[in-house]
Amino acid sequence: MKKAPSVGLSSLSKKTYTYINMNPLQRKEYTITSEKEKLLLDTLQKRTDTEAKRLLSYLALPDLTRTPHSPLYAVVQRLLSLPTLKDFDLITIPEIIPSSEVFDLFNFPKDHPARTSSDSYYVEGGYILRPHPSVMWKYYLDLPEVQQKLEENGRLGVMCYGKVYRRDEIDWQHSNVLHQIDGLYIVRKDIQNVVQQDLEAVLLEVAESLFGKNLKSRFSVDHFPYTDPSIEMVISWRDQWVEILGSGIPHPQVIKNLGLDPEVYTGWAFGFGADRLAMLKMQIPDIRLLRSTDERVTRQLTNIDNVYEPVSKYPPVVRDISFVVTDSELNINQYYEMIREVVGDEYVEEVKFLDEYRNAERWGEGRTSYTIRIVYRNLERTLTNEEVDALHSKLMTETEQRYKAAIRK
Ligand code: PHE
């Protein structure tokens, strides 16, 4: 067996980073294709229901981490070339994967909410749209060449980035189709006994490469089924603390599920939100701007070292909807999803739950009254009142029909 490479120490002006030296390993790129994904895409295309159309439209959105003029592309490129990450392999994995890989292998309890169809997008037969790139751990460690590299060198590093899909709220910083950048480092314990500070050093290296050395940041405890401990990183941004990633030390059970002996191997892993990083970096006030085709916007987004100058914003039109519904009929995430479907993201800036109120005497047992505010605003033109009225009344009709809701006038 070859002698293990050493971990280089390099002292920078203020902080000490522990750069990982992957020598003699050099970056290699792997692409995993899936026949099953092709089949499922075919079946989706043949289906005529709205859910299938919706899934296809999400899958068809461009991957901004691979779109050269997007700030997400620049963020990814910057991370890929950092001293610690520059020799990490790259892997591209399918977008439609079995839920057993996403959840069972990664230690999700049977009743974890992420498993439900109100959080994840189910395609068919237990296959889902990937909710994060972290599932690449499995695809990477399954590769015989990678297993051999680990055997020979005692360490491995890999990154995976791209689109991920989660049912989510609607506001300036949330979208159901977003992008993440994941990293995984695996090492034999006799070479390096990884501690939390090793992980924190890498996260700082990443964050400071974007936000500068004066960045104020904090780490706090988080919870992921596949890491222990789990850590989140928040940074100070315009007087607020904002979360930019989840990370941790791979859970021994997951290491085992992926075919390695947790007595022998350890490591660290992270997942940064690429949209979030780009938005914070450039001070972009609305996530929809990242997909804008308005030349006044796109022109500005080509350089991530720019601060975004808002182009004139068109006025919002605000409408509320109040209704009473039987609790078992309504699922909040699905309600957001319906708004995306019947109104469309391009017309909705924000959906706020103003009021949620149960009163058995007034509405009956197990029934709740909701008041939801919809802020209608398009990024490229002024919406007329008539147009918004039409969208809003469509929303009321659908709410009434799909959820058997009583609209309150
Ligand atoms: N997958 C997590 C997320 O989606 C981030 C993460 C990656 C956490 C790797 C731990 C380890 O937020």
Short mmCIF file of C-alpha atoms and ligand atoms in Angstrom, two decimals:
data_model
loop_
_atom_site.label_atom_id
_atom_site.label_comp_id
_atom_site.label_asym_id
_atom_site.label_seq_id
_atom_site.Cartn_x
_atom_site.Cartn_y
_atom_site.Cartn_z
CA MET A 1 0.00 0.00 0.00
CA LYS A 2 1.22 3.49 -0.86
CA LYS A 3 2.16 5.89 1.87
CA ALA A 4 -0.68 8.22 2.69
CA PRO A 5 -0.30 11.82 1.58
CA SER A 6 -0.02 14.40 4.31
CA VAL A 7 -2.45 17.12 5.15
CA GLY A 8 -0.87 20.46 4.29
CA LEU A 9 -1.13 23.33 6.72
CA SER A 10 -1.17 26.84 5.41
CA SER A 11 -1.49 29.92 7.52
CA LEU A 12 -3.36 32.89 6.07
CA SER A 13 -3.45 36.44 7.34
CA LYS A 14 -6.05 36.05 10.05
CA LYS A 15 -7.36 32.55 10.17
CA THR A 16 -5.74 29.22 9.79
CA TYR A 17 -7.13 26.98 7.11
CA THR A 18 -6.36 23.32 7.00
CA TYR A 19 -6.02 22.79 3.30
CA ILE A 20 -6.53 19.24 2.27
CA ASN A 21 -3.91 18.10 -0.11
CA MET A 22 -5.32 15.36 -2.30
CA ASN A 23 -1.99 14.58 -3.92
CA PRO A 24 -1.54 12.29 -5.86
CA LEU A 25 -5.25 12.25 -6.68
CA GLN A 26 -6.40 14.52 -9.46
CA ARG A 27 -9.88 15.56 -10.43
CA LYS A 28 -11.81 13.11 -12.54
CA GLU A 29 -15.33 13.54 -13.84
CA TYR A 30 -17.94 10.81 -13.67
CA THR A 31 -21.38 10.84 -15.26
CA ILE A 32 -23.96 8.35 -14.08
CA THR A 33 -26.77 7.68 -16.51
CA SER A 34 -29.92 5.77 -15.75
CA GLU A 35 -32.03 3.72 -18.13
CA LYS A 36 -34.85 3.87 -15.65
CA GLU A 37 -34.77 7.68 -15.77
CA LYS A 38 -35.17 7.58 -19.55
CA LEU A 39 -38.12 5.22 -19.25
CA LEU A 40 -39.78 7.37 -16.63
CA LEU A 41 -39.30 10.48 -18.76
CA ASP A 42 -40.95 8.66 -21.64
CA THR A 43 -43.92 7.71 -19.51
CA LEU A 44 -44.20 11.24 -18.16
CA GLN A 45 -44.32 12.52 -21.71
CA LYS A 46 -47.13 10.15 -22.57
CA ARG A 47 -49.19 11.11 -19.56
CA THR A 48 -51.82 13.82 -20.02
CA ASP A 49 -52.51 14.76 -16.39
CA THR A 50 -51.46 18.12 -14.96
CA GLU A 51 -49.04 16.59 -12.43
CA ALA A 52 -47.04 14.98 -15.25
CA LYS A 53 -46.95 18.24 -17.21
CA ARG A 54 -45.83 20.08 -14.13
CA LEU A 55 -42.99 17.66 -13.40
CA LEU A 56 -41.83 17.84 -17.01
CA SER A 57 -41.83 21.62 -16.91
CA TYR A 58 -39.64 21.62 -13.80
CA LEU A 59 -37.27 19.10 -15.36
CA ALA A 60 -37.08 21.23 -18.49
CA LEU A 61 -35.91 24.36 -16.68
CA PRO A 62 -32.29 25.13 -17.48
CA ASP A 63 -29.74 24.11 -14.87
CA LEU A 64 -28.28 27.50 -13.95
CA THR A 65 -25.14 25.97 -12.49
CA ARG A 66 -24.37 24.88 -16.06
CA THR A 67 -25.48 28.07 -17.80
CA PRO A 68 -22.30 30.08 -18.41
CA HIS A 69 -23.74 33.59 -18.03
CA SER A 70 -25.57 32.77 -14.79
CA PRO A 71 -24.12 33.86 -11.44
CA LEU A 72 -24.75 30.32 -10.22
CA TYR A 73 -22.30 29.05 -12.76
CA ALA A 74 -19.71 31.53 -11.49
CA VAL A 75 -20.33 30.52 -7.88
CA VAL A 76 -19.81 26.86 -8.75
CA GLN A 77 -16.66 27.57 -10.73
CA ARG A 78 -15.21 29.53 -7.85
CA LEU A 79 -15.86 26.68 -5.42
CA LEU A 80 -14.46 24.07 -7.75
CA SER A 81 -11.14 25.87 -7.95
CA LEU A 82 -10.57 26.47 -4.23
CA PRO A 83 -7.32 25.01 -2.85
CA THR A 84 -9.08 22.33 -0.81
CA LEU A 85 -11.60 21.38 -3.48
CA LYS A 86 -9.59 21.71 -6.67
CA ASP A 87 -8.66 18.05 -6.89
CA PHE A 88 -12.03 16.74 -5.77
CA ASP A 89 -13.72 14.57 -8.37
CA LEU A 90 -16.95 15.67 -10.00
CA ILE A 91 -19.98 13.52 -10.44
CA THR A 92 -23.24 14.07 -12.32
CA ILE A 93 -26.13 11.91 -11.21
CA PRO A 94 -29.65 11.28 -12.53
CA GLU A 95 -32.46 13.63 -11.55
CA ILE A 96 -35.08 10.92 -11.08
CA ILE A 97 -34.03 8.39 -8.48
CA PRO A 98 -35.60 5.74 -6.25
CA SER A 99 -36.87 7.05 -2.93
CA SER A 100 -35.24 4.04 -1.30
CA GLU A 101 -31.83 5.46 -2.25
CA VAL A 102 -32.69 8.96 -1.12
CA PHE A 103 -34.30 7.99 2.16
CA ASP A 104 -33.58 4.43 3.29
CA LEU A 105 -29.87 4.42 2.59
CA PHE A 106 -29.54 7.84 4.16
CA ASN A 107 -31.10 6.85 7.42
CA PHE A 108 -34.38 8.75 7.16
CA PRO A 109 -36.85 7.45 9.74
CA LYS A 110 -39.92 5.82 8.23
CA ASP A 111 -42.13 8.71 9.30
CA HIS A 112 -39.84 11.55 8.17
CA PRO A 113 -41.86 14.35 6.48
CA ALA A 114 -39.44 14.50 3.52
CA ARG A 115 -40.78 11.11 2.47
CA THR A 116 -44.29 12.42 1.94
CA SER A 117 -45.68 13.61 -1.34
CA SER A 118 -46.32 16.99 0.21
CA ASP A 119 -42.53 17.56 0.42
CA SER A 120 -41.07 15.52 -2.43
CA TYR A 121 -42.14 15.14 -6.04
CA TYR A 122 -43.09 11.54 -6.74
CA VAL A 123 -42.89 10.50 -10.37
CA GLU A 124 -44.00 6.88 -10.36
CA GLY A 125 -43.28 3.56 -8.70
CA GLY A 126 -41.33 5.02 -5.79
CA TYR A 127 -39.14 7.24 -7.98
CA ILE A 128 -38.80 10.92 -7.06
CA LEU A 129 -37.18 14.08 -8.36
CA ARG A 130 -33.98 14.35 -6.37
CA PRO A 131 -34.47 16.68 -3.40
CA HIS A 132 -30.72 17.30 -2.95
CA PRO A 133 -27.44 16.20 -4.53
CA SER A 134 -26.30 14.46 -1.33
CA VAL A 135 -27.54 11.16 -2.75
CA MET A 136 -24.42 11.28 -4.94
CA TRP A 137 -22.54 9.71 -2.02
CA LYS A 138 -24.08 6.43 -3.06
CA TYR A 139 -23.44 6.78 -6.79
CA TYR A 140 -19.85 7.80 -6.23
CA LEU A 141 -18.94 5.13 -3.70
CA ASP A 142 -20.57 2.46 -5.87
CA LEU A 143 -18.03 3.03 -8.64
CA PRO A 144 -15.40 0.25 -8.68
CA GLU A 145 -12.72 2.71 -9.79
CA VAL A 146 -13.49 4.94 -6.83
CA GLN A 147 -13.41 2.01 -4.42
CA GLN A 148 -10.01 1.11 -5.76
CA LYS A 149 -8.77 4.67 -5.37
CA LEU A 150 -9.92 4.68 -1.78
CA GLU A 151 -8.19 1.40 -1.15
CA GLU A 152 -4.94 2.74 -2.58
CA ASN A 153 -4.91 6.27 -1.22
CA GLY A 154 -7.03 6.13 1.90
CA ARG A 155 -8.94 9.27 0.94
CA LEU A 156 -11.40 10.61 -1.61
CA GLY A 157 -13.18 13.83 -2.35
CA VAL A 158 -16.07 14.53 -4.70
CA MET A 159 -18.48 17.30 -5.58
CA CYS A 160 -21.86 17.24 -7.23
CA TYR A 161 -24.03 20.18 -8.20
CA GLY A 162 -27.19 20.96 -10.11
CA LYS A 163 -30.94 21.31 -9.88
CA VAL A 164 -32.95 19.90 -6.99
CA TYR A 165 -36.69 19.80 -6.48
CA ARG A 166 -38.71 20.41 -3.33
CA ARG A 167 -42.21 21.57 -2.75
CA ASP A 168 -41.75 24.82 -0.91
CA GLU A 169 -43.16 28.18 0.02
CA ILE A 170 -43.40 31.11 -2.35
CA ASP A 171 -41.44 34.23 -1.45
CA TRP A 172 -38.40 36.21 -2.57
CA GLN A 173 -35.92 33.54 -1.57
CA HIS A 174 -37.76 30.26 -2.09
CA SER A 175 -38.43 28.30 -5.20
CA ASN A 176 -39.40 24.69 -5.73
CA VAL A 177 -36.65 24.19 -8.29
CA LEU A 178 -33.34 25.25 -6.89
CA HIS A 179 -29.65 24.43 -7.10
CA GLN A 180 -27.21 23.00 -4.62
CA ILE A 181 -23.50 22.25 -4.51
CA ASP A 182 -22.51 19.26 -2.44
CA GLY A 183 -19.11 18.05 -1.36
CA LEU A 184 -18.04 14.81 0.28
CA TYR A 185 -14.69 13.89 1.75
CA ILE A 186 -13.89 10.38 2.94
CA VAL A 187 -10.70 9.43 4.72
CA ARG A 188 -9.23 6.49 6.60
CA LYS A 189 -9.19 7.25 10.32
CA ASP A 190 -5.54 6.30 10.73
CA ILE A 191 -4.64 9.03 8.23
CA GLN A 192 -6.84 11.74 9.63
CA ASN A 193 -9.16 11.74 12.57
CA VAL A 194 -11.67 14.23 11.23
CA VAL A 195 -13.08 16.68 13.74
CA GLN A 196 -15.73 19.32 13.37
CA GLN A 197 -13.09 22.07 13.01
CA ASP A 198 -11.81 20.42 9.83
CA LEU A 199 -15.23 20.77 8.32
CA GLU A 200 -15.66 24.32 9.58
CA ALA A 201 -12.32 25.30 8.02
CA VAL A 202 -13.51 24.16 4.59
CA LEU A 203 -16.85 25.92 4.96
CA LEU A 204 -15.05 29.12 5.88
CA GLU A 205 -12.74 28.74 2.94
CA VAL A 206 -15.78 28.52 0.67
CA ALA A 207 -17.73 31.35 2.28
CA GLU A 208 -14.78 33.72 2.43
CA SER A 209 -13.90 33.08 -1.19
CA LEU A 210 -17.24 34.66 -2.03
CA PHE A 211 -17.89 37.14 0.74
CA GLY A 212 -14.37 38.19 1.67
CA LYS A 213 -12.19 37.70 4.69
CA ASN A 214 -14.17 40.07 6.89
CA LEU A 215 -17.21 37.88 6.71
CA LYS A 216 -18.92 37.26 10.02
CA SER A 217 -20.21 33.73 10.31
CA ARG A 218 -21.46 31.27 12.88
CA PHE A 219 -21.91 27.55 13.07
CA SER A 220 -24.78 25.98 14.92
CA VAL A 221 -26.26 22.57 15.47
CA ASP A 222 -28.57 21.25 12.79
CA HIS A 223 -30.23 17.91 12.14
CA PHE A 224 -29.85 15.67 9.12
CA PRO A 225 -30.48 11.94 9.32
CA TYR A 226 -27.27 11.20 7.40
CA THR A 227 -24.76 13.25 9.42
CA ASP A 228 -23.77 13.29 13.06
CA PRO A 229 -22.99 15.90 14.22
CA SER A 230 -24.89 18.09 11.77
CA ILE A 231 -23.93 21.71 11.43
CA GLU A 232 -25.42 24.70 9.71
CA MET A 233 -23.55 27.83 8.77
CA VAL A 234 -25.10 31.25 8.97
CA ILE A 235 -23.48 34.42 7.80
CA SER A 236 -24.09 38.00 8.67
CA TRP A 237 -25.60 39.74 5.69
CA ARG A 238 -27.01 43.24 5.79
CA ASP A 239 -27.65 43.03 9.54
CA GLN A 240 -29.35 39.66 9.39
CA TRP A 241 -28.11 36.14 9.99
CA VAL A 242 -28.81 33.99 6.94
CA GLU A 243 -28.34 30.27 6.57
CA ILE A 244 -26.19 29.25 3.63
CA LEU A 245 -25.67 25.54 4.05
CA GLY A 246 -26.12 22.28 5.87
CA SER A 247 -23.21 19.98 6.63
CA GLY A 248 -21.82 17.37 8.98
CA ILE A 249 -19.80 14.25 9.57
CA PRO A 250 -21.32 11.29 7.67
CA HIS A 251 -23.33 9.10 10.03
CA PRO A 252 -21.66 5.71 10.73
CA GLN A 253 -24.85 3.89 9.75
CA VAL A 254 -24.87 5.62 6.37
CA ILE A 255 -21.18 4.91 5.81
CA LYS A 256 -22.05 1.29 6.46
CA ASN A 257 -25.11 1.37 4.18
CA LEU A 258 -22.84 2.65 1.44
CA GLY A 259 -20.52 -0.31 1.80
CA LEU A 260 -17.68 1.10 3.92
CA ASP A 261 -16.65 0.16 7.43
CA PRO A 262 -17.42 3.09 9.78
CA GLU A 263 -14.71 1.80 12.15
CA VAL A 264 -12.20 2.51 9.41
CA TYR A 265 -13.57 5.51 7.54
CA THR A 266 -14.83 8.94 8.43
CA GLY A 267 -15.10 12.28 6.62
CA TRP A 268 -17.21 15.37 6.19
CA ALA A 269 -19.89 16.60 3.80
CA PHE A 270 -21.65 19.82 2.93
CA GLY A 271 -24.44 21.14 0.74
CA PHE A 272 -24.50 24.84 -0.17
CA GLY A 273 -27.55 26.52 -1.69
CA ALA A 274 -26.23 27.94 -4.96
CA ASP A 275 -29.17 30.28 -5.57
CA ARG A 276 -28.82 31.62 -2.05
CA LEU A 277 -25.07 32.18 -2.41
CA ALA A 278 -25.49 34.04 -5.69
CA MET A 279 -28.36 36.15 -4.35
CA LEU A 280 -26.51 37.14 -1.20
CA LYS A 281 -23.30 37.78 -3.04
CA MET A 282 -24.90 40.10 -5.60
CA GLN A 283 -27.75 41.35 -3.38
CA ILE A 284 -30.40 40.04 -5.73
CA PRO A 285 -33.80 40.75 -4.15
CA ASP A 286 -35.99 38.10 -5.83
CA ILE A 287 -35.11 34.52 -6.74
CA ARG A 288 -37.11 34.79 -9.97
CA LEU A 289 -34.54 37.29 -11.25
CA LEU A 290 -32.07 34.42 -11.62
CA ARG A 291 -34.17 33.12 -14.50
CA SER A 292 -35.06 36.52 -15.91
CA THR A 293 -34.66 37.13 -19.63
CA ASP A 294 -34.91 40.90 -19.25
CA GLU A 295 -31.76 42.32 -20.76
CA ARG A 296 -31.46 44.97 -18.02
CA VAL A 297 -31.21 42.09 -15.55
CA THR A 298 -29.20 39.54 -17.48
CA ARG A 299 -26.57 42.14 -18.36
CA GLN A 300 -25.90 42.68 -14.66
CA LEU A 301 -25.82 39.04 -13.69
CA THR A 302 -22.80 38.12 -15.76
CA ASN A 303 -20.30 39.22 -13.10
CA ILE A 304 -20.79 37.96 -9.55
CA ASP A 305 -18.56 40.67 -8.17
CA ASN A 306 -21.20 43.24 -9.15
CA VAL A 307 -23.82 44.43 -6.76
CA TYR A 308 -27.18 44.12 -8.44
CA GLU A 309 -28.92 47.44 -9.10
CA PRO A 310 -32.66 46.90 -9.05
CA VAL A 311 -34.26 47.73 -12.36
CA SER A 312 -37.50 49.62 -11.99
CA LYS A 313 -39.94 47.37 -10.19
CA TYR A 314 -43.46 47.17 -11.46
CA PRO A 315 -46.14 47.81 -8.86
CA PRO A 316 -47.54 44.84 -6.94
CA VAL A 317 -51.23 44.03 -6.81
CA VAL A 318 -52.26 42.51 -3.50
CA ARG A 319 -55.28 40.25 -3.07
CA ASP A 320 -56.37 38.16 -0.10
CA ILE A 321 -58.30 34.95 -0.10
CA SER A 322 -60.15 33.65 2.98
CA PHE A 323 -61.73 30.26 3.22
CA VAL A 324 -62.80 27.56 5.64
CA VAL A 325 -61.70 24.02 4.99
CA THR A 326 -61.73 20.62 6.67
CA ASP A 327 -58.19 20.03 7.98
CA SER A 328 -57.67 16.71 6.25
CA GLU A 329 -58.43 18.34 2.87
CA LEU A 330 -55.67 20.94 2.89
CA ASN A 331 -51.94 20.51 2.80
CA ILE A 332 -50.07 23.78 2.82
CA ASN A 333 -47.25 22.73 0.49
CA GLN A 334 -49.77 21.39 -1.97
CA TYR A 335 -51.62 24.65 -1.80
CA TYR A 336 -48.47 26.50 -2.84
CA GLU A 337 -48.09 24.01 -5.61
CA MET A 338 -51.62 24.69 -6.80
CA ILE A 339 -50.90 28.41 -6.87
CA ARG A 340 -47.87 27.72 -9.03
CA GLU A 341 -50.06 25.67 -11.32
CA VAL A 342 -53.16 27.85 -11.67
CA VAL A 343 -51.53 31.27 -11.43
CA GLY A 344 -47.87 30.66 -12.32
CA ASP A 345 -44.65 31.74 -10.57
CA GLU A 346 -44.13 34.56 -13.00
CA TYR A 347 -47.15 36.39 -11.60
CA VAL A 348 -46.71 35.68 -7.90
CA GLU A 349 -44.04 37.32 -5.83
CA GLU A 350 -45.15 36.10 -2.45
CA VAL A 351 -47.76 34.04 -0.66
CA LYS A 352 -48.25 34.83 3.01
CA PHE A 353 -50.43 33.00 5.49
CA LEU A 354 -51.91 35.93 7.40
CA ASP A 355 -54.23 34.06 9.62
CA GLU A 356 -55.12 30.52 10.55
CA TYR A 357 -57.93 30.10 12.93
CA ARG A 358 -60.00 27.24 14.31
CA ASN A 359 -63.34 27.72 15.90
CA ALA A 360 -65.48 24.63 16.29
CA GLU A 361 -68.57 26.67 17.01
CA ARG A 362 -68.30 28.80 13.93
CA TRP A 363 -66.82 26.40 11.37
CA GLY A 364 -67.45 22.96 12.90
CA GLU A 365 -65.06 20.37 14.36
CA GLY A 366 -61.77 19.80 12.51
CA ARG A 367 -62.22 22.82 10.30
CA THR A 368 -59.92 25.83 9.97
CA SER A 369 -60.29 29.25 8.47
CA TYR A 370 -57.32 30.61 6.53
CA THR A 371 -56.54 34.03 5.19
CA ILE A 372 -53.82 34.03 2.60
CA ARG A 373 -52.31 37.09 0.96
CA ILE A 374 -51.08 36.83 -2.59
CA VAL A 375 -48.71 39.52 -3.80
CA TYR A 376 -49.04 39.54 -7.57
CA ARG A 377 -46.11 41.10 -9.36
CA ASN A 378 -44.42 40.32 -12.62
CA LEU A 379 -40.77 41.16 -13.11
CA GLU A 380 -41.16 42.39 -16.63
CA ARG A 381 -44.37 44.40 -16.82
CA THR A 382 -47.20 45.98 -14.87
CA LEU A 383 -50.11 43.67 -14.24
CA THR A 384 -53.50 45.24 -14.75
CA ASN A 385 -56.21 44.95 -12.12
CA GLU A 386 -58.44 43.06 -14.52
CA GLU A 387 -55.73 40.56 -15.24
CA VAL A 388 -55.07 39.99 -11.54
CA ASP A 389 -58.79 39.73 -10.82
CA ALA A 390 -59.05 36.98 -13.40
CA LEU A 391 -56.09 35.09 -11.90
CA HIS A 392 -57.40 35.55 -8.40
CA SER A 393 -60.89 34.40 -9.21
CA LYS A 394 -59.42 31.32 -10.89
CA LEU A 395 -57.56 30.66 -7.65
CA MET A 396 -60.78 31.00 -5.65
CA THR A 397 -62.64 28.60 -7.90
CA GLU A 398 -59.86 26.02 -7.73
CA THR A 399 -59.63 26.38 -3.93
CA GLU A 400 -63.34 25.80 -3.68
CA GLN A 401 -63.36 22.79 -5.98
CA ARG A 402 -60.16 20.99 -5.06
CA TYR A 403 -60.32 21.42 -1.31
CA LYS A 404 -64.09 21.61 -0.86
CA ALA A 405 -63.46 24.97 0.76
CA ALA A 406 -66.04 27.57 1.66
CA ILE A 407 -64.78 30.92 0.43
CA ARG A 408 -65.43 33.73 2.91
CA LYS A 409 -66.52 36.89 1.26
N1 PHE B 1 -28.53 17.96 1.90
C1 PHE B 1 -28.59 19.01 2.91
C2 PHE B 1 -29.62 20.05 2.46
O1 PHE B 1 -30.28 19.82 1.50
C3 PHE B 1 -27.26 19.64 3.15
C4 PHE B 1 -26.24 18.66 3.64
C5 PHE B 1 -25.30 18.10 2.78
C6 PHE B 1 -26.22 18.31 4.97
C7 PHE B 1 -24.37 17.21 3.25
C8 PHE B 1 -25.28 17.43 5.46
C9 PHE B 1 -24.35 16.89 4.60
O2 PHE B 1 -29.79 21.10 3.03
#
